[in-house]
CSV table of C-alpha atoms and ligand atoms in Angstrom, one decimal:
chain,number,residue,atom,x,y,z
A,1,UNK,CA,-10.1,-1.5,18.6
A,2,UNK,CA,-11.2,-4.6,18.1
A,3,UNK,CA,-11.9,-5.2,14.2
A,4,UNK,CA,-11.5,-8.8,12.8
A,5,UNK,CA,-11.2,-8.1,9.3
A,6,UNK,CA,-8.9,-5.0,7.9
A,7,UNK,CA,-11.2,-4.7,4.0
A,8,UNK,CA,-10.9,-1.2,3.3
A,9,UNK,CA,-8.5,1.4,5.3
A,10,UNK,CA,-12.3,3.3,6.6
A,11,UNK,CA,-13.0,0.0,8.8
A,12,UNK,CA,-9.9,1.8,11.3
A,13,UNK,CA,-10.9,5.9,10.8
A,14,UNK,CA,-8.8,7.6,12.6
A,15,UNK,CA,-8.7,6.7,16.6
A,16,UNK,CA,-7.6,2.6,14.7
A,17,UNK,CA,-4.7,4.4,12.2
A,18,UNK,CA,-3.1,6.1,15.3
A,19,UNK,CA,-4.1,3.1,17.0
A,20,UNK,CA,-1.9,0.9,14.7
A,21,UNK,CA,1.1,3.7,14.3
A,22,UNK,CA,1.6,3.5,18.3
A,23,UNK,CA,2.1,-0.7,17.8
A,24,UNK,CA,4.5,0.1,15.0
A,25,UNK,CA,6.6,2.3,17.4
A,26,UNK,CA,6.6,-1.2,19.3
A,27,UNK,CA,7.4,-3.2,16.4
A,28,UNK,CA,10.4,-1.8,14.8
A,29,UNK,CA,11.6,-1.6,18.1
A,30,UNK,CA,11.1,-5.8,17.9
A,31,UNK,CA,12.6,-5.8,15.0
A,32,UNK,CA,16.4,-3.8,15.5
A,33,UNK,CA,16.5,-6.2,18.4
A,34,UNK,CA,19.4,-8.8,17.5
A,35,UNK,CA,16.4,-11.6,17.3
A,36,UNK,CA,13.7,-10.1,15.9
A,37,UNK,CA,11.2,-12.2,16.9
A,38,UNK,CA,8.3,-12.2,19.8
A,39,UNK,CA,6.3,-15.0,20.4
A,40,UNK,CA,3.2,-13.4,20.5
A,41,UNK,CA,1.4,-15.0,17.4
A,42,UNK,CA,2.5,-18.1,18.5
A,43,UNK,CA,0.1,-21.2,16.9
A,44,UNK,CA,-2.1,-18.6,14.9
A,45,UNK,CA,-1.5,-19.7,10.8
A,46,UNK,CA,-1.2,-16.8,8.2
A,47,UNK,CA,-2.4,-18.2,4.4
A,48,UNK,CA,-1.1,-15.6,1.3
A,49,UNK,CA,-3.6,-16.2,-1.0
A,50,UNK,CA,-2.5,-13.3,-4.4
A,51,UNK,CA,-3.4,-13.7,-8.1
A,52,UNK,CA,-1.5,-10.4,-9.0
A,53,UNK,CA,2.3,-10.0,-8.4
A,54,UNK,CA,4.1,-8.6,-5.9
A,55,UNK,CA,7.3,-8.3,-4.6
A,56,UNK,CA,7.1,-6.0,-1.3
A,57,UNK,CA,3.3,-6.6,0.5
A,58,UNK,CA,3.8,-10.5,0.2
A,59,UNK,CA,7.3,-11.1,0.9
A,60,UNK,CA,6.7,-8.5,3.7
A,61,UNK,CA,3.6,-10.0,5.5
A,62,UNK,CA,5.2,-13.1,5.6
A,63,UNK,CA,8.8,-11.4,7.6
A,64,UNK,CA,5.4,-9.8,9.8
A,65,UNK,CA,4.1,-13.4,11.0
A,66,UNK,CA,7.5,-14.7,11.5
A,67,UNK,CA,8.6,-11.7,13.3
A,68,UNK,CA,5.5,-12.7,15.5
A,69,UNK,CA,6.2,-16.6,15.6
A,70,UNK,CA,2.6,-17.2,13.2
A,71,UNK,CA,3.0,-20.3,11.7
A,72,UNK,CA,2.6,-19.2,7.4
A,73,UNK,CA,1.3,-20.8,4.7
A,74,UNK,CA,2.2,-19.6,0.5
A,75,UNK,CA,-0.5,-20.6,-1.7
A,76,UNK,CA,0.8,-20.4,-5.3
A,77,UNK,CA,-1.6,-19.1,-7.5
A,78,UNK,CA,-0.1,-20.8,-10.5
A,79,UNK,CA,0.9,-24.0,-9.3
A,80,UNK,CA,-2.3,-24.6,-7.4
A,81,UNK,CA,-5.7,-25.9,-8.7
A,82,UNK,CA,-7.2,-22.8,-10.1
A,83,UNK,CA,-5.4,-23.4,-12.8
A,84,UNK,CA,-8.2,-26.3,-12.8
A,85,UNK,CA,-11.4,-24.5,-13.0
A,86,UNK,CA,-11.6,-24.7,-8.8
A,87,UNK,CA,-13.6,-21.7,-7.7
A,88,UNK,CA,-12.5,-19.0,-5.4
A,89,UNK,CA,-15.2,-19.9,-3.5
A,90,UNK,CA,-14.0,-23.3,-2.6
A,91,UNK,CA,-10.3,-22.5,-2.6
A,92,UNK,CA,-10.8,-20.4,-0.5
A,93,UNK,CA,-13.3,-23.1,2.1
A,94,UNK,CA,-10.1,-25.6,1.2
A,95,UNK,CA,-7.7,-23.8,2.8
A,96,UNK,CA,-9.8,-22.9,6.0
A,97,UNK,CA,-10.5,-26.3,6.1
A,98,UNK,CA,-6.9,-26.9,7.2
A,99,UNK,CA,-6.7,-24.1,10.3
A,100,UNK,CA,-6.0,-20.8,9.2
A,101,UNK,CA,-6.7,-17.4,11.3
A,102,UNK,CA,-5.9,-14.9,8.7
A,103,UNK,CA,-6.0,-14.6,4.5
A,104,UNK,CA,-4.2,-12.2,3.0
A,105,UNK,CA,-5.4,-11.1,0.2
A,106,UNK,CA,-4.1,-9.9,-3.3
A,107,UNK,CA,-6.8,-10.4,-6.3
A,108,UNK,CA,-7.3,-8.2,-9.6
A,109,UNK,CA,-10.9,-7.7,-9.0
A,110,UNK,CA,-11.9,-5.0,-6.0
A,111,UNK,CA,-14.0,-6.6,-3.9
A,112,UNK,CA,-12.8,-9.5,-3.5
A,113,UNK,CA,-11.8,-9.2,0.0
A,114,UNK,CA,-15.2,-8.7,1.3
A,115,UNK,CA,-17.1,-11.6,-0.4
A,116,UNK,CA,-13.6,-13.5,0.6
A,117,UNK,CA,-14.6,-12.4,5.0
A,118,UNK,CA,-18.3,-13.2,3.7
A,119,UNK,CA,-17.5,-17.1,3.8
A,120,UNK,CA,-14.6,-17.8,5.8
A,121,UNK,CA,-13.9,-17.3,9.6
A,122,UNK,CA,-10.9,-16.6,9.5
A,123,UNK,CA,-9.7,-12.0,9.4
A,124,UNK,CA,-8.9,-11.6,5.9
A,125,UNK,CA,-6.6,-8.6,5.3
A,126,UNK,CA,-6.7,-6.7,1.3
A,127,UNK,CA,-3.6,-7.1,0.2
A,128,UNK,CA,-4.5,-5.6,-3.3
A,129,UNK,CA,-7.9,-5.4,-4.8
A,130,UNK,CA,-8.3,-3.6,-8.1
A,131,UNK,CA,-7.7,-0.6,-8.5
A,132,UNK,CA,-10.5,-0.3,-5.0
A,133,UNK,CA,-8.0,-0.8,-2.0
A,134,UNK,CA,-4.0,-1.2,0.0
A,135,UNK,CA,-4.9,-0.4,3.1
A,136,UNK,CA,-1.7,-1.7,4.4
A,137,UNK,CA,-0.1,0.4,2.0
A,138,UNK,CA,-1.8,3.7,3.8
A,139,UNK,CA,-1.3,2.4,7.2
A,140,UNK,CA,3.3,2.1,6.4
A,141,UNK,CA,3.4,5.1,4.6
A,142,UNK,CA,0.7,6.9,7.2
A,143,UNK,CA,3.8,5.7,9.6
A,144,UNK,CA,6.1,7.0,7.8
A,145,UNK,CA,5.1,10.3,7.0
A,146,UNK,CA,4.7,10.8,11.2
A,147,UNK,CA,8.3,8.9,11.4
A,148,UNK,CA,9.8,12.0,9.2
A,149,UNK,CA,7.6,15.0,9.6
A,150,UNK,CA,6.5,14.4,13.4
A,151,UNK,CA,2.2,13.7,12.0
A,152,UNK,CA,0.0,13.8,9.3
A,153,UNK,CA,-1.7,16.4,10.4
A,154,UNK,CA,-1.9,19.4,8.2
A,155,UNK,CA,1.3,18.5,6.0
A,156,UNK,CA,0.6,19.0,1.9
A,157,UNK,CA,0.9,16.0,0.3
A,158,UNK,CA,0.8,15.8,-4.1
A,159,UNK,CA,0.3,12.5,-4.9
A,160,UNK,CA,1.7,12.4,-8.8
A,161,UNK,CA,0.8,10.0,-11.4
A,162,UNK,CA,-2.3,7.3,-12.3
A,163,UNK,CA,-4.7,7.6,-10.1
A,164,UNK,CA,-7.6,6.5,-11.9
A,165,UNK,CA,-6.0,2.8,-11.5
A,166,UNK,CA,-4.3,2.6,-8.4
A,167,UNK,CA,-5.4,1.5,-5.7
A,168,UNK,CA,-2.6,3.2,-3.1
A,169,UNK,CA,-4.4,6.4,-3.8
A,170,UNK,CA,-7.7,5.3,-3.0
A,171,UNK,CA,-6.3,4.1,0.3
A,172,UNK,CA,-4.3,6.9,0.8
A,173,UNK,CA,-6.4,9.9,-0.1
A,174,UNK,CA,-9.3,8.4,2.8
A,175,UNK,CA,-5.8,7.8,5.5
A,176,UNK,CA,-4.0,11.7,4.5
A,177,UNK,CA,-7.7,12.6,4.8
A,178,UNK,CA,-8.6,11.1,8.0
A,179,UNK,CA,-4.7,12.2,9.9
A,180,UNK,CA,-5.8,16.1,8.6
A,181,UNK,CA,-3.2,15.7,5.5
A,182,UNK,CA,-4.2,18.1,2.6
A,183,UNK,CA,-4.4,16.1,-0.1
A,184,UNK,CA,-3.8,17.6,-4.1
A,185,UNK,CA,-3.5,14.7,-7.1
A,186,UNK,CA,-2.1,15.7,-9.8
A,187,UNK,CA,-2.3,14.3,-13.6
A,188,UNK,CA,-3.4,14.5,-17.3
A,189,UNK,CA,-7.1,14.6,-16.9
A,190,UNK,CA,-7.1,10.6,-19.2
A,191,UNK,CA,-5.7,9.9,-15.6
A,192,UNK,CA,-8.5,10.8,-13.0
A,193,UNK,CA,-10.8,9.1,-12.0
A,194,UNK,CA,-14.2,9.6,-13.8
A,195,UNK,CA,-15.8,11.1,-11.1
A,196,UNK,CA,-13.6,11.8,-7.8
A,197,UNK,CA,-17.2,13.3,-5.9
A,198,UNK,CA,-16.9,12.9,-2.3
A,199,UNK,CA,-13.7,12.6,-3.0
A,200,UNK,CA,-11.2,14.2,0.0
A,201,UNK,CA,-8.5,16.0,-1.8
A,202,UNK,CA,-8.2,19.3,-4.8
A,203,UNK,CA,-7.1,18.3,-8.1
A,204,UNK,CA,-4.1,19.6,-10.4
A,205,UNK,CA,-2.7,19.6,-13.6
A,206,UNK,CA,0.3,21.7,-13.3
A,207,UNK,CA,3.2,20.2,-11.1
A,208,UNK,CA,5.5,22.6,-11.6
A,209,UNK,CA,3.3,24.1,-9.7
A,210,UNK,CA,2.5,22.5,-7.3
A,211,UNK,CA,6.0,21.1,-6.1
A,212,UNK,CA,6.7,24.8,-4.8
A,213,UNK,CA,3.5,24.2,-2.2
A,214,UNK,CA,3.8,20.3,-0.7
A,215,UNK,CA,5.4,19.0,2.7
A,216,UNK,CA,5.7,14.9,0.5
A,217,UNK,CA,5.1,14.6,-3.2
A,218,UNK,CA,4.7,10.7,-3.7
A,219,UNK,CA,4.5,9.4,-7.7
A,220,UNK,CA,2.2,5.9,-8.6
A,221,UNK,CA,3.5,3.8,-11.3
A,222,UNK,CA,1.5,4.1,-14.8
A,223,UNK,CA,-0.5,0.4,-14.1
A,224,UNK,CA,-0.2,-0.2,-17.5
A,225,UNK,CA,-1.6,-3.6,-17.0
A,226,UNK,CA,-5.2,-2.2,-15.9
A,227,UNK,CA,-5.1,-0.1,-19.2
A,228,UNK,CA,-7.3,-0.6,-21.8
A,229,UNK,CA,-7.7,1.9,-23.4
A,230,UNK,CA,-4.6,4.5,-24.7
A,231,UNK,CA,-4.9,7.0,-21.9
A,232,UNK,CA,-1.2,8.7,-23.2
A,233,UNK,CA,0.2,9.6,-26.5
A,234,UNK,CA,3.6,8.5,-24.9
A,235,UNK,CA,5.0,7.6,-22.1
A,236,UNK,CA,8.0,10.1,-22.9
A,237,UNK,CA,5.4,13.2,-22.6
A,238,UNK,CA,3.3,11.1,-19.3
A,239,UNK,CA,7.4,12.2,-18.2
A,240,UNK,CA,8.1,16.0,-19.9
A,241,UNK,CA,5.0,16.7,-18.3
A,242,UNK,CA,4.6,14.7,-14.6
A,243,UNK,CA,7.5,13.1,-14.0
A,244,UNK,CA,9.7,13.9,-11.0
A,245,UNK,CA,12.7,14.9,-13.0
A,246,UNK,CA,16.2,16.3,-11.4
A,247,UNK,CA,15.2,20.1,-12.3
A,248,UNK,CA,12.0,19.4,-11.0
A,249,UNK,CA,13.2,18.7,-7.6
A,250,UNK,CA,15.0,22.1,-7.0
A,251,UNK,CA,11.4,23.1,-6.5
A,252,UNK,CA,10.5,21.5,-3.9
A,253,UNK,CA,11.3,23.1,-0.4
A,254,UNK,CA,14.4,22.2,1.3
A,255,UNK,CA,12.7,19.4,3.9
A,256,UNK,CA,10.2,18.3,1.3
A,257,UNK,CA,10.5,14.1,1.0
A,258,UNK,CA,9.5,12.3,-2.4
A,259,UNK,CA,7.7,8.9,-1.7
A,260,UNK,CA,6.7,5.9,-4.1
A,261,UNK,CA,4.4,2.9,-2.9
A,262,UNK,CA,6.7,0.7,-6.2
A,263,UNK,CA,7.1,-1.4,-7.7
A,264,UNK,CA,8.6,2.2,-9.2
A,265,UNK,CA,9.7,2.2,-13.3
A,266,UNK,CA,13.1,4.8,-13.1
A,267,UNK,CA,13.3,7.3,-16.1
A,268,UNK,CA,9.1,7.3,-16.5
A,269,UNK,CA,7.4,9.2,-13.3
A,270,UNK,CA,11.1,9.7,-11.2
A,271,UNK,CA,14.9,9.8,-12.9
A,272,UNK,CA,16.9,7.5,-12.1
A,273,UNK,CA,18.6,10.5,-9.7
A,274,UNK,CA,15.5,11.6,-8.0
A,275,UNK,CA,15.1,7.9,-6.6
A,276,UNK,CA,17.9,7.8,-5.2
A,277,UNK,CA,18.2,10.9,-3.4
A,278,UNK,CA,18.6,10.3,0.3
A,279,UNK,CA,15.0,12.7,0.6
A,280,UNK,CA,13.5,9.5,-1.2
A,281,UNK,CA,12.2,7.8,1.5
A,282,UNK,CA,11.5,4.1,-0.6
A,283,UNK,CA,13.2,1.9,0.9
A,284,UNK,CA,12.1,3.1,4.1
A,285,UNK,CA,8.7,2.8,3.4
A,286,UNK,CA,9.7,-1.2,2.6
A,287,UNK,CA,11.4,-1.0,6.2
A,288,UNK,CA,8.4,0.4,7.9
A,289,UNK,CA,6.1,-1.7,6.0
A,290,UNK,CA,7.3,-4.7,8.2
A,291,UNK,CA,6.6,-3.4,11.3
A,292,UNK,CA,2.8,-1.7,10.6
A,293,UNK,CA,1.9,-5.5,8.8
A,294,UNK,CA,4.2,-7.1,12.6
A,295,UNK,CA,1.1,-3.7,14.2
A,296,UNK,CA,-1.8,-4.9,11.7
A,297,UNK,CA,-1.1,-8.8,12.7
A,298,UNK,CA,-1.2,-8.4,15.7
A,299,UNK,CA,-4.3,-6.0,16.2
A,300,UNK,CA,-6.6,-9.4,14.4
A,301,UNK,CA,-4.9,-11.7,15.7
A,302,UNK,CA,-3.3,-11.0,19.0
A,303,UNK,CA,-4.4,-8.8,20.6
A,304,UNK,CA,-4.5,-9.3,24.7
A,305,UNK,CA,-1.0,-11.4,24.2
A,306,UNK,CA,0.9,-9.5,26.1
A,307,UNK,CA,4.4,-8.2,23.9
B,401,LIG,C1,1.8,-1.3,-5.6
B,401,LIG,C2,0.3,-2.3,-5.2
B,401,LIG,O1,0.6,-3.8,-6.6
B,401,LIG,O2,-0.6,-1.8,-6.0
B,401,LIG,N1,2.3,-1.7,-4.7
B,401,LIG,C3,3.5,-2.1,-4.2
B,401,LIG,O3,2.5,-2.9,-3.9
B,401,LIG,N2,4.3,-1.9,-2.7
B,401,LIG,C4,1.3,-0.2,-6.8
B,401,LIG,C5,2.0,-1.0,-8.4
B,401,LIG,O4,1.8,-1.5,-7.9
B,401,LIG,O5,2.6,-0.2,-8.6
């Protein structure tokens, strides 16, 4: 499959997601070597353009690019000429003029990665645009489910929490549904999107009821930085209704998995002890994220280069 950007998970479809999964297997093998590095992207340059905070996504893209022998450049918005009033377009054209092959972008506004892709020739990877999409998170989550449950097709996945403000939820629903999973959204009405028309999901407001019949419970953080009004009476009430506590874990099938994209707010959407259970895959998701991002960079920049 030939793609020049990864903006939405819809750019890949089921076939493209499967291709990334297969490539990821190769890069998991590379990552386990004593020297976990291949020359696939030697001579290519990847730059990060993060207008929003990140720990996992930025570092794992950096680790992925280095393991592929790409050169990397980090752009720190807080210490850049953005603070002197430079526009997004001028910033991007400036970076492109230095010779870059891929820009990994995170921005608070939905659609920014598409705008950037229309301005430049380099590949653009969406690392999170506002509430909209976060395709590499969806890919690493599909990979993690496939690894632990043998596949995504037919699996029942409950996504619980602040769906309304979550780009992870939007990309993951598209990816899980493309691969044939049954997705249930579980949230109080105020934390659901205003319209779910066209979403391939069912909705529940009763977490206890859903837990007994799901293979994966996928928790989301309250995106308080995106809330402009009071959508919840208190966090305590949210936790009482929707938090994954030790009592609620007992309602799960013994093989059911707990996932979370991070950062976790322990004691809110997930209790501290549940976060540390063997069935909680939070750390494995991060580990898989490096190999998945190697696969994405390779697909966009390195196809044709032997591994
Ligand atoms: C998420 C994000 O930034 O969209 N984090 C991540 O990339 N793993 C989720 C979040 O911030 O809650």
